[in-house]
Short mmCIF file of C-alpha atoms in Angstrom, two decimals:
data_model
loop_
_atom_site.label_atom_id
_atom_site.label_comp_id
_atom_site.label_asym_id
_atom_site.label_seq_id
_atom_site.Cartn_x
_atom_site.Cartn_y
_atom_site.Cartn_z
CA UNK A 7 -0.12 -0.05 0.00
CA UNK A 8 0.61 3.42 0.08
CA UNK A 9 3.29 4.92 2.71
CA UNK A 10 4.97 8.22 3.62
CA UNK A 11 8.33 8.35 5.48
CA UNK A 12 9.81 11.40 7.09
CA UNK A 13 13.38 12.06 8.34
CA UNK A 14 13.91 11.31 11.98
CA UNK A 15 12.92 14.25 14.38
CA UNK A 16 13.19 16.35 15.92
CA UNK A 17 15.36 18.80 14.62
CA UNK A 18 16.24 21.74 16.32
CA UNK A 19 17.69 25.10 14.30
CA UNK A 20 18.97 28.77 15.61
CA UNK A 21 16.96 31.59 13.49
CA UNK A 22 18.46 31.81 10.21
CA UNK A 23 18.85 29.10 9.55
CA UNK A 24 18.15 26.88 5.97
CA UNK A 25 16.13 24.07 7.03
CA UNK A 26 15.20 20.61 5.27
CA UNK A 27 12.56 18.34 6.42
CA UNK A 28 13.13 15.02 4.03
CA UNK A 29 10.14 12.60 2.92
CA UNK A 30 10.13 10.13 0.28
CA UNK A 31 6.75 7.97 -0.41
CA UNK A 32 5.91 4.56 -1.66
CA UNK A 33 2.71 4.72 -4.19
CA UNK A 34 1.48 2.53 -7.36
CA UNK A 35 0.46 5.41 -9.24
CA UNK A 36 0.94 9.41 -9.69
CA UNK A 37 -0.10 10.56 -6.44
CA UNK A 38 -0.43 14.31 -5.40
CA UNK A 39 2.17 15.22 -2.73
CA UNK A 40 1.33 17.58 0.16
CA UNK A 41 3.12 18.93 3.49
CA UNK A 42 0.47 20.00 6.60
CA UNK A 43 2.18 22.04 9.64
CA UNK A 44 0.27 22.50 13.36
CA UNK A 45 1.18 24.56 15.23
CA UNK A 46 1.33 24.20 18.98
CA UNK A 47 -2.58 23.58 20.16
CA UNK A 48 -3.77 23.60 16.26
CA UNK A 49 -5.41 21.27 13.80
CA UNK A 50 -2.82 20.63 10.67
CA UNK A 51 -2.86 23.52 7.93
CA UNK A 52 -2.11 22.71 4.26
CA UNK A 53 1.44 24.19 3.72
CA UNK A 54 1.86 23.40 0.22
CA UNK A 55 0.93 21.31 -2.46
CA UNK A 56 2.54 19.30 -5.80
CA UNK A 57 0.33 17.28 -8.10
CA UNK A 58 2.43 16.31 -10.61
CA UNK A 59 6.18 14.75 -11.52
CA UNK A 60 8.64 18.40 -11.06
CA UNK A 61 5.67 20.90 -9.68
CA UNK A 62 7.21 22.69 -6.95
CA UNK A 63 4.80 23.66 -4.56
CA UNK A 64 5.75 26.96 -2.26
CA UNK A 65 4.34 29.13 0.40
CA UNK A 66 5.33 31.27 3.29
CA UNK A 67 8.66 30.76 1.73
CA UNK A 68 8.69 27.06 1.92
CA UNK A 69 9.37 24.97 -1.06
CA UNK A 70 9.35 21.27 -1.99
CA UNK A 71 9.43 19.60 -5.00
CA UNK A 72 7.78 16.75 -6.53
CA UNK A 73 10.88 14.24 -7.83
CA UNK A 74 9.49 11.13 -9.29
CA UNK A 75 12.85 9.66 -10.20
CA UNK A 76 13.77 9.48 -6.08
CA UNK A 77 9.97 9.64 -4.69
CA UNK A 78 10.96 12.40 -2.62
CA UNK A 79 9.20 15.39 -1.69
CA UNK A 80 11.60 17.62 0.44
CA UNK A 81 10.43 20.66 2.52
CA UNK A 82 13.07 24.01 1.97
CA UNK A 83 13.15 26.88 3.83
CA UNK A 84 16.09 29.07 3.41
CA UNK A 85 16.06 31.45 6.86
CA UNK A 86 13.36 30.03 9.49
CA UNK A 87 11.85 32.22 12.05
CA UNK A 88 10.88 31.41 15.43
CA UNK A 89 7.47 31.77 14.63
CA UNK A 90 8.49 28.30 11.86
CA UNK A 91 8.43 26.21 15.26
CA UNK A 92 5.19 23.32 14.53
CA UNK A 93 5.11 19.68 13.39
CA UNK A 94 5.22 19.36 9.96
CA UNK A 95 3.49 16.21 8.22
CA UNK A 96 4.03 14.99 4.46
CA UNK A 97 1.45 12.96 2.95
CA UNK A 98 -0.01 11.49 -0.06
CA UNK A 99 -3.52 10.99 -1.73
CA UNK A 100 -3.47 8.62 -4.98
CA UNK A 101 -7.02 10.76 -5.99
CA UNK A 102 -7.25 12.38 -9.03
CA UNK A 103 -8.08 15.25 -7.42
CA UNK A 104 -6.81 16.56 -5.03
CA UNK A 105 -8.68 15.07 -2.67
CA UNK A 106 -9.63 11.10 -1.42
CA UNK A 107 -7.59 9.83 0.85
CA UNK A 108 -4.64 11.40 2.74
CA UNK A 109 -1.31 8.70 4.02
CA UNK A 110 0.47 10.79 6.22
CA UNK A 111 4.03 10.23 7.30
CA UNK A 112 5.30 10.45 10.77
CA UNK A 113 5.37 13.80 11.23
CA UNK A 114 8.85 15.56 12.02
CA UNK A 115 8.80 18.38 14.91
CA UNK A 116 10.55 21.39 14.17
CA UNK A 117 12.02 23.91 17.01
CA UNK A 118 13.34 27.79 16.31
CA UNK A 119 15.31 29.09 18.99
CA UNK A 120 15.90 32.69 18.75
CA UNK B 3 -12.89 30.59 5.08
CA UNK B 4 -14.44 27.20 5.66
CA UNK B 5 -14.37 25.99 9.29
CA UNK B 6 -14.76 22.56 11.02
CA UNK B 7 -15.42 22.63 14.46
CA UNK B 8 -14.94 19.81 16.75
CA UNK B 9 -17.23 20.43 20.09
CA UNK B 10 -14.41 20.08 23.01
CA UNK B 11 -10.75 20.08 22.84
CA UNK B 12 -10.33 18.04 25.83
CA UNK B 13 -12.53 15.06 27.56
CA UNK B 14 -12.20 13.15 30.24
CA UNK B 15 -13.44 9.71 30.21
CA UNK B 16 -13.73 6.51 31.99
CA UNK B 17 -13.11 3.01 30.58
CA UNK B 18 -15.97 1.33 29.46
CA UNK B 19 -17.73 4.47 28.49
CA UNK B 20 -19.55 5.40 25.06
CA UNK B 21 -18.21 8.45 23.38
CA UNK B 22 -19.46 10.78 21.05
CA UNK B 23 -16.72 12.87 19.45
CA UNK B 24 -18.76 16.06 17.33
CA UNK B 25 -17.55 17.24 14.40
CA UNK B 26 -19.58 20.21 12.27
CA UNK B 27 -18.16 21.42 8.67
CA UNK B 28 -19.76 24.81 7.59
CA UNK B 29 -19.04 24.79 4.24
CA UNK B 30 -21.46 21.86 2.37
CA UNK B 31 -18.21 19.45 1.93
CA UNK B 32 -19.70 15.97 0.88
CA UNK B 33 -16.38 14.12 2.43
CA UNK B 34 -15.75 13.98 5.97
CA UNK B 35 -12.55 11.82 7.84
CA UNK B 36 -11.63 11.25 11.27
CA UNK B 37 -8.48 10.60 12.04
CA UNK B 38 -6.31 9.73 15.70
CA UNK B 39 -2.66 11.16 16.01
CA UNK B 40 -0.24 9.97 17.95
CA UNK B 41 3.47 10.50 18.63
CA UNK B 42 5.83 8.45 16.09
CA UNK B 43 2.74 7.33 14.34
CA UNK B 44 1.28 10.51 12.37
CA UNK B 45 -1.82 10.17 11.80
CA UNK B 46 -4.27 7.26 11.03
CA UNK B 47 -7.27 7.06 9.26
CA UNK B 48 -10.30 5.85 11.68
CA UNK B 49 -13.30 6.47 9.24
CA UNK B 50 -14.50 8.44 6.25
CA UNK B 51 -17.61 9.40 4.87
CA UNK B 52 -18.61 10.81 0.87
CA UNK B 53 -21.81 11.04 1.51
CA UNK B 54 -25.02 11.29 4.09
CA UNK B 55 -25.41 7.66 6.10
CA UNK B 56 -22.64 6.78 4.04
CA UNK B 57 -19.66 5.34 5.92
CA UNK B 58 -16.42 3.93 4.97
CA UNK B 59 -13.85 2.25 7.20
CA UNK B 60 -10.56 3.51 7.41
CA UNK B 61 -6.88 2.02 8.81
CA UNK B 62 -7.52 1.48 12.09
CA UNK B 63 -11.50 1.32 12.87
CA UNK B 64 -11.49 -1.27 15.27
CA UNK B 65 -13.46 -0.22 18.70
CA UNK B 66 -15.04 2.76 16.59
CA UNK B 67 -18.20 3.48 14.88
CA UNK B 68 -19.52 6.98 13.18
CA UNK B 69 -22.77 8.58 11.80
CA UNK B 70 -23.77 11.28 9.56
CA UNK B 71 -27.00 11.75 9.66
CA UNK B 72 -26.49 15.06 7.86
CA UNK B 73 -24.26 16.72 5.72
CA UNK B 74 -22.20 19.22 8.17
CA UNK B 75 -22.12 16.23 10.86
CA UNK B 76 -19.71 13.16 11.30
CA UNK B 77 -19.57 12.12 14.71
CA UNK B 78 -17.14 9.32 15.91
CA UNK B 79 -18.09 6.75 18.43
CA UNK B 80 -15.99 5.20 20.78
CA UNK B 81 -18.67 1.45 21.73
CA UNK B 82 -17.14 0.94 24.98
CA UNK B 83 -13.71 3.20 25.52
CA UNK B 84 -10.75 1.89 26.29
CA UNK B 85 -6.67 3.12 27.64
CA UNK B 86 -5.48 2.69 24.53
CA UNK B 87 -8.20 4.65 22.81
CA UNK B 88 -6.25 7.86 24.78
CA UNK B 89 -5.19 10.04 21.92
CA UNK B 90 -5.90 13.29 19.78
CA UNK B 91 -8.41 12.92 17.35
CA UNK B 92 -8.51 15.61 14.42
CA UNK B 93 -11.64 15.70 11.90
CA UNK B 94 -11.29 17.08 8.41
CA UNK B 95 -13.37 17.73 5.28
CA UNK B 96 -13.20 18.34 1.83
CA UNK B 97 -15.16 19.15 -0.93
CA UNK B 98 -14.34 16.34 -3.44
CA UNK B 99 -13.14 18.93 -6.50
CA UNK B 100 -9.43 19.87 -6.96
CA UNK B 101 -8.65 22.51 -4.11
CA UNK B 102 -6.22 23.06 -1.77
CA UNK B 103 -6.52 19.85 0.22
CA UNK B 104 -8.46 19.12 3.86
CA UNK B 105 -9.42 21.24 6.38
CA UNK B 106 -8.90 20.43 9.68
CA UNK B 107 -10.21 20.37 12.82
CA UNK B 108 -8.61 21.87 16.02
CA UNK B 109 -8.63 18.43 17.38
CA UNK B 110 -10.29 16.66 20.31
CA UNK B 111 -7.40 15.31 23.25
CA UNK B 112 -9.11 12.53 24.45
CA UNK B 113 -8.02 10.53 27.38
CA UNK B 114 -9.57 7.68 28.92
CA UNK B 115 -8.64 6.65 32.16
#
């Protein structure tokens, strides 16, 4: 079945450091890929998405590129802020649209220190 | 903005109790989902529904049931709560067409003692 694997956490960085959170997936078809973020005490929010190979999703300074050849969708940000401290989830959907059921990775806790 | 509201942020229940977790969305979405979130396991799908009175089992349905009598409301039921059901429960909705992904509620942290 489908699966998503994220890099082990937690990740602790200083403000303005470069962030990479690795995500790889296994899927039978051509999934859509997502990054969700969960701030303390809140539900998940969609951060960015990509629906086909070589697409780049971007939002709030975060980027991720859909790499079919390496089945990866790594999340990057050039300069993190304290306010980026949160849990980040990589997810995929096999549906043709952005919907149908989502399969999530384990989540990566990011802490950014001033 | 779409809003998904879960009725309780925190609940404490006793082993063996019947527990109802309520979720309401206000944008006429067809699809609704219940996940549980546990450290190191990410989110796991319990049940989902694509329409009123319709339900499908997710990956971990054992010990749970659901009800969807109206389009906007999707209830998760723990028939007889057990300590291994202590978790964060997240409800989500989705309209069923190309969009920007699911909308999640804020979650209900359930503790079974």
